Amino acid sequence: MIAEPGPTPIVGVVGCGVTGSRVMALLTQQHVRVAAFDAVRSVAVACARPVGAVVVDDVDDLTVCDAVVLCHPAPHLDLVALLFERGTPVVSVGDDLGDLSRLIGLHDQAARSGVPVVIGAGMAPGLSGLLARYLANQLDQLDELHVAIHGTAGPACARQHHDALGDTALGWHDGGWTEPPGGSGRDLVWFPEPVGAHDCYRAALGDPLLLQRSFPSVGRVSARVSATRRDRLTARLPMLTPPHASGGLGSVRVEARGAGPGGERITLITGAAGTTAELTAFASVATTLQLLRVGAAGGVHSLGDVALEPLDLLHQATSLGLKLQEFTGVGRATSW
Amino acid sequence: MKMLRRALVALSLAGTIAGLLRVKGKGGVPPQEGGWREVSVPPR
């Protein structure tokens, strides 16, 4: 468990892009002091000034914080290792599949040192894990989890999604990992309003990896990302056009299939929509506040893990402004 | 030369058909029933 924070805790934020600045704004709204670091100091100053955060010149200066939120582009591994070795709890919003896989490998070390490290604390993975736990608790038996995401936050996030679409995807299917090619498995997904329907495809996304770890008994886990024909065609090439500087509207949708008390088949669908950076900030700030208030056991956790009390986190996220939506109607079987 | 002409004709035909399908095609059918509603999550 982390030490009881002082009367006004201080949280470090690494990376002052679209997501980092939203995280800083939300933390200061919750009366948390923020120390910001960015590789480009002028960017950190521009983000920190409006919300009254302080800027540090070296990331090492953040080790004295009560917690540190990592919002910079992948990889996060080295910085996470540095911070928890100094005893600083970490919340990482990174969604790079390879990076997440390596971060999970730090679990034993983090558990021994008693420092909580929360990985995949963004929109997806992150909010998706909270929604999955919310749905799983409504089922007597959980068989399948299927995640779909739409939208990107800042330019680094857009590049990450572009690369993911051209990379090998990951899925959990009847007790084994599958690695279908990215860009395959088109499915029309109806996201929460106002996002609506978009074609989604398999990609190298972190959700299957983290959800299978949080729900070890689940039979199938898949994740898809929305993409246009041009996105698919150019996925294996460098990005042809520069990504939107400020991101845009995003959404996450989680579908859980399982059985009810009488063995009847049930499909439950829930999701959220908003700007991608905002959805990421809701998940990461709710997690950070929970770490500050009640702490967590040492080790590497993700948001669907029971150890993090996901329903409390989801409640906290909604009190920060997250609008949770559920699909009312008959969930139709898809090709997932 | 004859082969090249045939290839060009085939390519332009394929392009025309693909274009027609792209413009006139209906694509997938979104769900016709149900919708989204906001829910609240009570504290544990």
CSV table of C-alpha atoms in Angstrom, one decimal:
chain,number,residue,atom,x,y,z
A,1,MET,CA,0.0,0.0,0.0
A,2,ILE,CA,1.2,3.5,-0.7
A,3,ALA,CA,1.9,5.9,2.1
A,4,GLU,CA,-0.9,8.2,3.2
A,5,PRO,CA,-0.5,11.4,1.1
A,6,GLY,CA,-0.2,14.8,2.6
A,7,PRO,CA,-3.2,17.1,2.9
A,8,THR,CA,-2.8,18.2,-0.8
A,9,PRO,CA,-1.3,15.4,-2.7
A,10,ILE,CA,1.0,16.1,-5.7
A,11,VAL,CA,0.8,14.1,-8.9
A,12,GLY,CA,3.4,14.1,-11.6
A,13,VAL,CA,2.3,14.1,-15.3
A,14,VAL,CA,4.7,13.0,-18.0
A,15,GLY,CA,3.8,14.1,-21.5
A,16,CYS,CA,1.9,17.3,-22.1
A,17,GLY,CA,0.1,16.6,-25.3
A,18,VAL,CA,-3.6,16.5,-25.9
A,19,THR,CA,-4.2,13.7,-23.3
A,20,GLY,CA,-1.6,15.0,-20.7
A,21,SER,CA,-3.1,18.5,-20.7
A,22,ARG,CA,-6.6,17.1,-20.2
A,23,VAL,CA,-5.3,14.9,-17.3
A,24,MET,CA,-3.7,17.9,-15.7
A,25,ALA,CA,-6.8,20.0,-16.0
A,26,LEU,CA,-9.0,17.2,-14.4
A,27,LEU,CA,-6.5,16.6,-11.6
A,28,THR,CA,-6.3,20.3,-10.7
A,29,GLN,CA,-10.1,20.5,-10.7
A,30,GLN,CA,-10.0,17.8,-8.0
A,31,HIS,CA,-7.7,20.0,-5.9
A,32,VAL,CA,-4.6,17.9,-6.6
A,33,ARG,CA,-1.3,19.7,-7.2
A,34,VAL,CA,0.4,18.8,-10.5
A,35,ALA,CA,4.0,18.7,-11.5
A,36,ALA,CA,4.5,18.4,-15.3
A,37,PHE,CA,7.3,17.1,-17.4
A,38,ASP,CA,7.6,17.0,-21.2
A,39,ALA,CA,10.7,16.4,-23.3
A,40,VAL,CA,10.0,19.8,-24.9
A,41,ARG,CA,10.0,22.2,-21.9
A,42,SER,CA,8.0,24.9,-23.8
A,43,VAL,CA,5.1,22.5,-24.3
A,44,ALA,CA,5.1,21.6,-20.6
A,45,VAL,CA,5.1,25.3,-19.7
A,46,ALA,CA,2.2,26.1,-22.1
A,47,CYS,CA,0.1,23.2,-20.7
A,48,ALA,CA,1.0,23.8,-17.0
A,49,ARG,CA,0.5,27.6,-16.8
A,50,PRO,CA,-3.3,27.7,-17.4
A,51,VAL,CA,-4.0,25.1,-14.7
A,52,GLY,CA,-1.4,26.3,-12.2
A,53,ALA,CA,0.8,23.3,-12.4
A,54,VAL,CA,4.6,23.4,-11.8
A,55,VAL,CA,7.0,22.3,-14.5
A,56,VAL,CA,10.1,20.2,-13.7
A,57,ASP,CA,13.2,20.0,-15.8
A,58,ASP,CA,14.0,16.4,-15.1
A,59,VAL,CA,11.8,13.4,-14.9
A,60,ASP,CA,13.7,12.3,-11.9
A,61,ASP,CA,12.2,15.2,-10.0
A,62,LEU,CA,8.8,13.4,-10.2
A,63,THR,CA,9.9,10.5,-8.0
A,64,VAL,CA,8.9,12.5,-4.9
A,65,CYS,CA,5.3,12.8,-6.1
A,66,ASP,CA,2.5,10.8,-4.5
A,67,ALA,CA,1.8,9.2,-7.9
A,68,VAL,CA,2.9,9.8,-11.5
A,69,VAL,CA,0.6,9.6,-14.6
A,70,LEU,CA,2.5,8.7,-17.8
A,71,CYS,CA,0.8,10.2,-20.9
A,72,HIS,CA,3.7,10.3,-23.3
A,73,PRO,CA,4.1,8.1,-26.4
A,74,ALA,CA,5.3,4.5,-25.9
A,75,PRO,CA,7.4,2.9,-24.6
A,76,HIS,CA,6.7,3.5,-20.9
A,77,LEU,CA,8.7,0.5,-19.7
A,78,ASP,CA,11.9,2.2,-18.7
A,79,LEU,CA,10.2,5.1,-16.9
A,80,VAL,CA,7.8,2.8,-15.1
A,81,ALA,CA,10.7,0.7,-13.9
A,82,LEU,CA,12.6,3.8,-12.7
A,83,LEU,CA,9.6,5.2,-10.8
A,84,PHE,CA,8.5,2.1,-9.0
A,85,GLU,CA,12.1,1.3,-8.0
A,86,ARG,CA,12.1,4.7,-6.2
A,87,GLY,CA,8.8,3.7,-4.6
A,88,THR,CA,6.5,6.0,-6.7
A,89,PRO,CA,3.1,4.6,-7.7
A,90,VAL,CA,2.6,4.8,-11.5
A,91,VAL,CA,-0.5,5.1,-13.7
A,92,SER,CA,0.3,4.5,-17.4
A,93,VAL,CA,-2.1,5.3,-20.2
A,94,GLY,CA,0.0,3.6,-22.8
A,95,ASP,CA,-1.8,1.2,-25.2
A,96,ASP,CA,1.1,-0.2,-27.2
A,97,LEU,CA,0.7,-4.0,-27.2
A,98,GLY,CA,4.4,-4.8,-27.0
A,99,ASP,CA,5.0,-2.2,-24.3
A,100,LEU,CA,2.0,-3.6,-22.2
A,101,SER,CA,3.3,-7.1,-22.6
A,102,ARG,CA,6.7,-6.1,-21.2
A,103,LEU,CA,5.2,-4.0,-18.4
A,104,ILE,CA,3.2,-7.1,-17.2
A,105,GLY,CA,6.6,-8.7,-16.9
A,106,LEU,CA,7.5,-6.3,-14.1
A,107,HIS,CA,4.7,-7.6,-11.9
A,108,ASP,CA,6.7,-9.8,-9.5
A,109,GLN,CA,9.3,-7.0,-9.1
A,110,ALA,CA,6.6,-4.4,-8.3
A,111,ALA,CA,4.8,-6.8,-6.0
A,112,ARG,CA,8.0,-7.4,-4.0
A,113,SER,CA,8.6,-3.7,-3.7
A,114,GLY,CA,5.0,-3.1,-2.7
A,115,VAL,CA,4.4,-0.3,-5.2
A,116,PRO,CA,1.2,-0.3,-7.3
A,117,VAL,CA,1.7,0.1,-11.1
A,118,VAL,CA,-1.5,0.5,-13.1
A,119,ILE,CA,-1.0,-0.1,-16.8
A,120,GLY,CA,-3.4,0.5,-19.7
A,121,ALA,CA,-5.3,3.2,-17.8
A,122,GLY,CA,-6.6,5.1,-20.9
A,123,MET,CA,-9.7,4.7,-23.0
A,124,ALA,CA,-8.9,1.2,-24.3
A,125,PRO,CA,-7.4,-0.5,-22.6
A,126,GLY,CA,-8.6,1.3,-19.4
A,127,LEU,CA,-12.2,2.4,-19.5
A,128,SER,CA,-12.9,-0.8,-21.5
A,129,GLY,CA,-11.7,-2.9,-18.5
A,130,LEU,CA,-14.0,-1.0,-16.1
A,131,LEU,CA,-17.0,-1.5,-18.5
A,132,ALA,CA,-16.1,-5.2,-18.9
A,133,ARG,CA,-16.1,-5.6,-15.1
A,134,TYR,CA,-19.4,-3.7,-14.9
A,135,LEU,CA,-21.0,-6.1,-17.4
A,136,ALA,CA,-19.4,-9.2,-16.0
A,137,ASN,CA,-20.9,-8.5,-12.6
A,138,GLN,CA,-24.4,-8.6,-14.2
A,139,LEU,CA,-23.8,-12.1,-15.6
A,140,ASP,CA,-23.8,-15.4,-13.8
A,141,GLN,CA,-21.2,-16.8,-16.2
A,142,LEU,CA,-19.0,-14.7,-18.5
A,143,ASP,CA,-18.0,-16.4,-21.7
A,144,GLU,CA,-16.9,-13.7,-24.2
A,145,LEU,CA,-15.7,-10.1,-24.1
A,146,HIS,CA,-15.5,-8.0,-27.3
A,147,VAL,CA,-14.1,-4.4,-27.3
A,148,ALA,CA,-14.4,-1.9,-30.1
A,149,ILE,CA,-12.9,1.5,-30.1
A,150,HIS,CA,-13.2,4.6,-32.3
A,151,GLY,CA,-11.1,7.8,-32.4
A,152,THR,CA,-7.7,8.9,-31.3
A,153,ALA,CA,-6.5,11.6,-28.9
A,154,GLY,CA,-3.3,13.5,-30.0
A,155,PRO,CA,-1.0,12.9,-33.0
A,156,ALA,CA,1.1,10.3,-31.2
A,157,CYS,CA,-2.1,8.3,-30.4
A,158,ALA,CA,-3.1,8.5,-34.1
A,159,ARG,CA,0.3,7.2,-35.2
A,160,GLN,CA,0.0,4.3,-32.7
A,161,HIS,CA,-3.4,3.4,-34.0
A,162,HIS,CA,-2.2,3.6,-37.6
A,163,ASP,CA,0.7,1.2,-36.8
A,164,ALA,CA,-1.6,-1.1,-34.8
A,165,LEU,CA,-3.9,-1.6,-37.8
A,166,GLY,CA,-1.0,-2.7,-39.9
A,167,ASP,CA,0.5,-5.0,-37.3
A,168,THR,CA,-0.4,-8.5,-36.1
A,169,ALA,CA,-3.5,-8.5,-33.9
A,170,LEU,CA,-4.0,-10.5,-30.8
A,171,GLY,CA,-7.1,-12.4,-29.6
A,172,TRP,CA,-8.0,-15.0,-27.0
A,173,HIS,CA,-10.1,-17.8,-28.5
A,174,ASP,CA,-11.2,-20.9,-26.5
A,175,GLY,CA,-8.2,-21.0,-24.3
A,176,GLY,CA,-5.4,-20.0,-26.7
A,177,TRP,CA,-4.0,-16.9,-28.2
A,178,THR,CA,-4.7,-16.2,-31.9
A,179,GLU,CA,-2.7,-13.7,-34.0
A,180,PRO,CA,-4.8,-12.8,-37.0
A,181,PRO,CA,-3.5,-10.1,-39.4
A,182,GLY,CA,-4.3,-6.5,-38.5
A,183,GLY,CA,-7.0,-5.0,-40.8
A,184,SER,CA,-8.9,-8.3,-41.1
A,185,GLY,CA,-12.3,-9.3,-39.6
A,186,ARG,CA,-14.4,-6.3,-40.6
A,187,ASP,CA,-17.5,-5.8,-38.5
A,188,LEU,CA,-20.0,-3.0,-38.4
A,189,VAL,CA,-20.1,-1.7,-34.9
A,190,TRP,CA,-22.8,0.6,-33.5
A,191,PHE,CA,-21.0,2.9,-31.0
A,192,PRO,CA,-22.8,5.1,-28.4
A,193,GLU,CA,-24.3,8.3,-29.7
A,194,PRO,CA,-23.2,10.6,-31.2
A,195,VAL,CA,-20.6,8.4,-32.8
A,196,GLY,CA,-22.9,5.9,-34.4
A,197,ALA,CA,-22.0,3.0,-36.8
A,198,HIS,CA,-18.4,2.4,-38.0
A,199,ASP,CA,-16.7,-0.5,-39.7
A,200,CYS,CA,-14.1,-2.0,-37.3
A,201,TYR,CA,-11.2,-4.3,-37.8
A,202,ARG,CA,-8.7,-6.4,-35.8
A,203,ALA,CA,-5.5,-4.6,-34.8
A,204,ALA,CA,-2.6,-4.9,-32.4
A,205,LEU,CA,-4.6,-3.6,-29.5
A,206,GLY,CA,-3.8,-4.2,-25.8
A,207,ASP,CA,-7.3,-5.1,-24.6
A,208,PRO,CA,-7.3,-8.9,-25.2
A,209,LEU,CA,-4.0,-9.1,-23.3
A,210,LEU,CA,-5.2,-7.2,-20.2
A,211,LEU,CA,-8.8,-8.5,-20.2
A,212,GLN,CA,-7.7,-12.1,-20.4
A,213,ARG,CA,-5.5,-11.4,-17.4
A,214,SER,CA,-8.3,-9.7,-15.5
A,215,PHE,CA,-10.9,-12.4,-16.4
A,216,PRO,CA,-8.9,-15.6,-16.6
A,217,SER,CA,-12.0,-17.8,-17.1
A,218,VAL,CA,-13.3,-16.0,-20.1
A,219,GLY,CA,-13.4,-18.1,-23.3
A,220,ARG,CA,-13.0,-15.4,-26.0
A,221,VAL,CA,-11.7,-11.9,-26.0
A,222,SER,CA,-11.3,-9.7,-29.1
A,223,ALA,CA,-10.7,-6.0,-29.8
A,224,ARG,CA,-11.3,-4.0,-33.0
A,225,VAL,CA,-10.7,-0.5,-34.0
A,226,SER,CA,-12.7,1.6,-36.4
A,227,ALA,CA,-11.0,2.4,-39.7
A,228,THR,CA,-11.8,3.7,-43.2
A,229,ARG,CA,-10.9,2.0,-46.5
A,230,ARG,CA,-8.0,4.4,-46.8
A,231,ASP,CA,-6.8,3.6,-43.3
A,232,ARG,CA,-6.7,-0.1,-44.1
A,233,LEU,CA,-5.0,0.4,-47.5
A,234,THR,CA,-2.3,2.5,-46.0
A,235,ALA,CA,-1.9,0.8,-42.7
A,236,ARG,CA,1.4,-0.8,-43.6
A,237,LEU,CA,2.8,2.4,-45.0
A,238,PRO,CA,4.0,5.5,-43.1
A,239,MET,CA,1.1,7.9,-42.4
A,240,LEU,CA,0.4,9.8,-45.6
A,241,THR,CA,-1.3,12.7,-44.0
A,242,PRO,CA,-0.4,14.3,-40.7
A,243,PRO,CA,-2.8,13.4,-37.9
A,244,HIS,CA,-5.2,15.9,-36.5
A,245,ALA,CA,-3.4,18.0,-33.9
A,246,SER,CA,-6.2,18.0,-31.3
A,247,GLY,CA,-7.7,14.6,-31.8
A,248,GLY,CA,-11.4,14.3,-32.0
A,249,LEU,CA,-14.5,12.4,-30.9
A,250,GLY,CA,-13.9,8.9,-29.7
A,251,SER,CA,-15.8,6.0,-28.2
A,252,VAL,CA,-15.4,2.7,-26.5
A,253,ARG,CA,-17.9,-0.1,-26.7
A,254,VAL,CA,-17.8,-3.4,-24.7
A,255,GLU,CA,-19.9,-6.4,-25.5
A,256,ALA,CA,-20.1,-9.2,-22.9
A,257,ARG,CA,-21.8,-12.5,-23.6
A,258,GLY,CA,-22.5,-15.2,-21.1
A,259,ALA,CA,-25.3,-16.9,-19.2
A,260,GLY,CA,-27.9,-15.8,-16.7
A,261,PRO,CA,-29.1,-17.6,-13.5
A,262,GLY,CA,-31.2,-20.1,-15.5
A,263,GLY,CA,-28.5,-20.7,-18.1
A,264,GLU,CA,-30.1,-18.5,-20.6
A,265,ARG,CA,-27.8,-16.8,-23.1
A,266,ILE,CA,-27.4,-13.1,-22.4
A,267,THR,CA,-25.6,-10.4,-24.4
A,268,LEU,CA,-24.9,-7.0,-22.7
A,269,ILE,CA,-23.5,-4.0,-24.4
A,270,THR,CA,-22.2,-0.8,-22.8
A,271,GLY,CA,-20.0,2.1,-23.9
A,272,ALA,CA,-19.1,5.7,-23.7
A,273,ALA,CA,-18.5,8.6,-26.1
A,274,GLY,CA,-16.7,11.9,-25.9
A,275,THR,CA,-13.4,13.3,-27.0
A,276,THR,CA,-10.8,10.5,-26.8
A,277,ALA,CA,-8.5,12.5,-24.6
A,278,GLU,CA,-11.4,13.2,-22.2
A,279,LEU,CA,-12.3,9.5,-21.9
A,280,THR,CA,-8.7,8.7,-21.3
A,281,ALA,CA,-8.5,11.4,-18.6
A,282,PHE,CA,-11.6,10.1,-16.8
A,283,ALA,CA,-10.1,6.6,-16.5
A,284,SER,CA,-6.6,7.7,-15.6
A,285,VAL,CA,-7.6,10.4,-13.1
A,286,ALA,CA,-10.2,8.2,-11.4
A,287,THR,CA,-7.4,5.6,-11.0
A,288,THR,CA,-4.9,8.1,-9.7
A,289,LEU,CA,-7.4,9.5,-7.2
A,290,GLN,CA,-8.2,6.0,-6.0
A,291,LEU,CA,-4.5,5.3,-5.5
A,292,LEU,CA,-4.1,8.5,-3.5
A,293,ARG,CA,-7.1,7.9,-1.3
A,294,VAL,CA,-7.1,4.1,-0.6
A,295,GLY,CA,-3.9,2.8,-2.3
A,296,ALA,CA,-3.6,-0.6,-3.9
A,297,ALA,CA,-1.5,-3.7,-3.4
A,298,GLY,CA,2.0,-3.7,-4.9
A,299,GLY,CA,2.2,-5.2,-8.4
A,300,VAL,CA,1.2,-4.5,-12.0
A,301,HIS,CA,-2.6,-4.0,-12.3
A,302,SER,CA,-5.0,-3.1,-15.1
A,303,LEU,CA,-8.4,-1.5,-14.7
A,304,GLY,CA,-10.5,-4.6,-15.0
A,305,ASP,CA,-8.6,-6.2,-12.0
A,306,VAL,CA,-10.7,-6.9,-8.9
A,307,ALA,CA,-7.7,-5.6,-6.8
A,308,LEU,CA,-8.4,-2.0,-8.1
A,309,GLU,CA,-12.2,-2.1,-7.2
A,310,PRO,CA,-13.3,-1.4,-10.8
A,311,LEU,CA,-16.9,-0.5,-9.9
A,312,ASP,CA,-15.6,2.2,-7.5
A,313,LEU,CA,-13.3,3.4,-10.2
A,314,LEU,CA,-16.2,3.5,-12.7
A,315,HIS,CA,-18.4,5.4,-10.2
A,316,GLN,CA,-15.5,7.9,-9.7
A,317,ALA,CA,-15.1,8.3,-13.4
A,318,THR,CA,-18.8,9.1,-13.8
A,319,SER,CA,-18.6,11.6,-11.0
A,320,LEU,CA,-15.7,13.3,-13.0
A,321,GLY,CA,-18.1,13.6,-16.0
A,322,LEU,CA,-18.0,10.3,-17.8
A,323,LYS,CA,-21.4,9.6,-19.4
A,324,LEU,CA,-21.9,5.8,-19.4
A,325,GLN,CA,-24.4,4.5,-22.0
A,326,GLU,CA,-25.9,1.0,-22.4
A,327,PHE,CA,-27.5,-0.5,-25.4
A,328,THR,CA,-31.2,-1.2,-25.0
A,329,GLY,CA,-32.4,-3.7,-27.5
A,330,VAL,CA,-31.6,-7.2,-28.5
A,331,GLY,CA,-27.8,-7.7,-29.0
A,332,ARG,CA,-27.4,-9.6,-32.3
A,333,ALA,CA,-24.7,-12.2,-32.7
A,334,THR,CA,-21.9,-10.9,-34.8
A,335,SER,CA,-19.1,-12.8,-36.5
A,336,TRP,CA,-16.9,-12.2,-33.4
B,1,MET,CA,0.0,-3.8,-78.3
B,2,LYS,CA,-3.2,-5.8,-78.4
B,3,MET,CA,-2.5,-7.2,-75.0
B,4,LEU,CA,-1.9,-3.8,-73.6
B,5,ARG,CA,-5.2,-2.5,-75.1
B,6,ARG,CA,-7.1,-5.4,-73.5
B,7,ALA,CA,-5.5,-4.8,-70.1
B,8,LEU,CA,-6.5,-1.2,-70.2
B,9,VAL,CA,-10.1,-2.0,-71.2
B,10,ALA,CA,-10.2,-4.6,-68.4
B,11,LEU,CA,-8.8,-2.2,-65.9
B,12,SER,CA,-11.2,0.6,-66.9
B,13,LEU,CA,-14.2,-1.8,-66.8
B,14,ALA,CA,-13.2,-3.0,-63.3
B,15,GLY,CA,-12.7,0.6,-62.2
B,16,THR,CA,-16.2,1.6,-63.5
B,17,ILE,CA,-17.9,-1.4,-61.8
B,18,ALA,CA,-16.1,-0.8,-58.5
B,19,GLY,CA,-17.0,2.9,-58.6
B,20,LEU,CA,-20.6,2.1,-59.3
B,21,LEU,CA,-20.7,-0.4,-56.4
B,22,ARG,CA,-18.9,2.1,-54.2
B,23,VAL,CA,-21.5,4.8,-55.0
B,24,LYS,CA,-24.6,2.7,-55.2
B,25,GLY,CA,-23.7,-0.1,-52.7
B,26,LYS,CA,-25.7,-0.2,-49.5
B,27,GLY,CA,-22.9,-1.6,-47.3
B,28,GLY,CA,-23.7,-3.1,-43.9
B,29,VAL,CA,-27.1,-2.7,-42.2
B,30,PRO,CA,-27.0,-1.0,-38.8
B,31,PRO,CA,-29.3,-2.3,-36.1
B,32,GLN,CA,-32.8,-1.3,-36.7
B,33,GLU,CA,-34.1,-1.8,-33.2
B,34,GLY,CA,-32.9,-0.5,-29.8
B,35,GLY,CA,-30.7,2.4,-29.0
B,36,TRP,CA,-28.4,3.8,-26.3
B,37,ARG,CA,-29.5,5.3,-23.0
B,38,GLU,CA,-27.5,6.8,-20.3
B,39,VAL,CA,-27.0,4.9,-17.1
B,40,SER,CA,-25.6,5.7,-13.7
B,41,VAL,CA,-23.2,3.6,-11.7
B,42,PRO,CA,-24.0,3.5,-8.0
B,43,PRO,CA,-21.1,3.4,-5.6
B,44,ARG,CA,-20.2,-0.2,-4.5
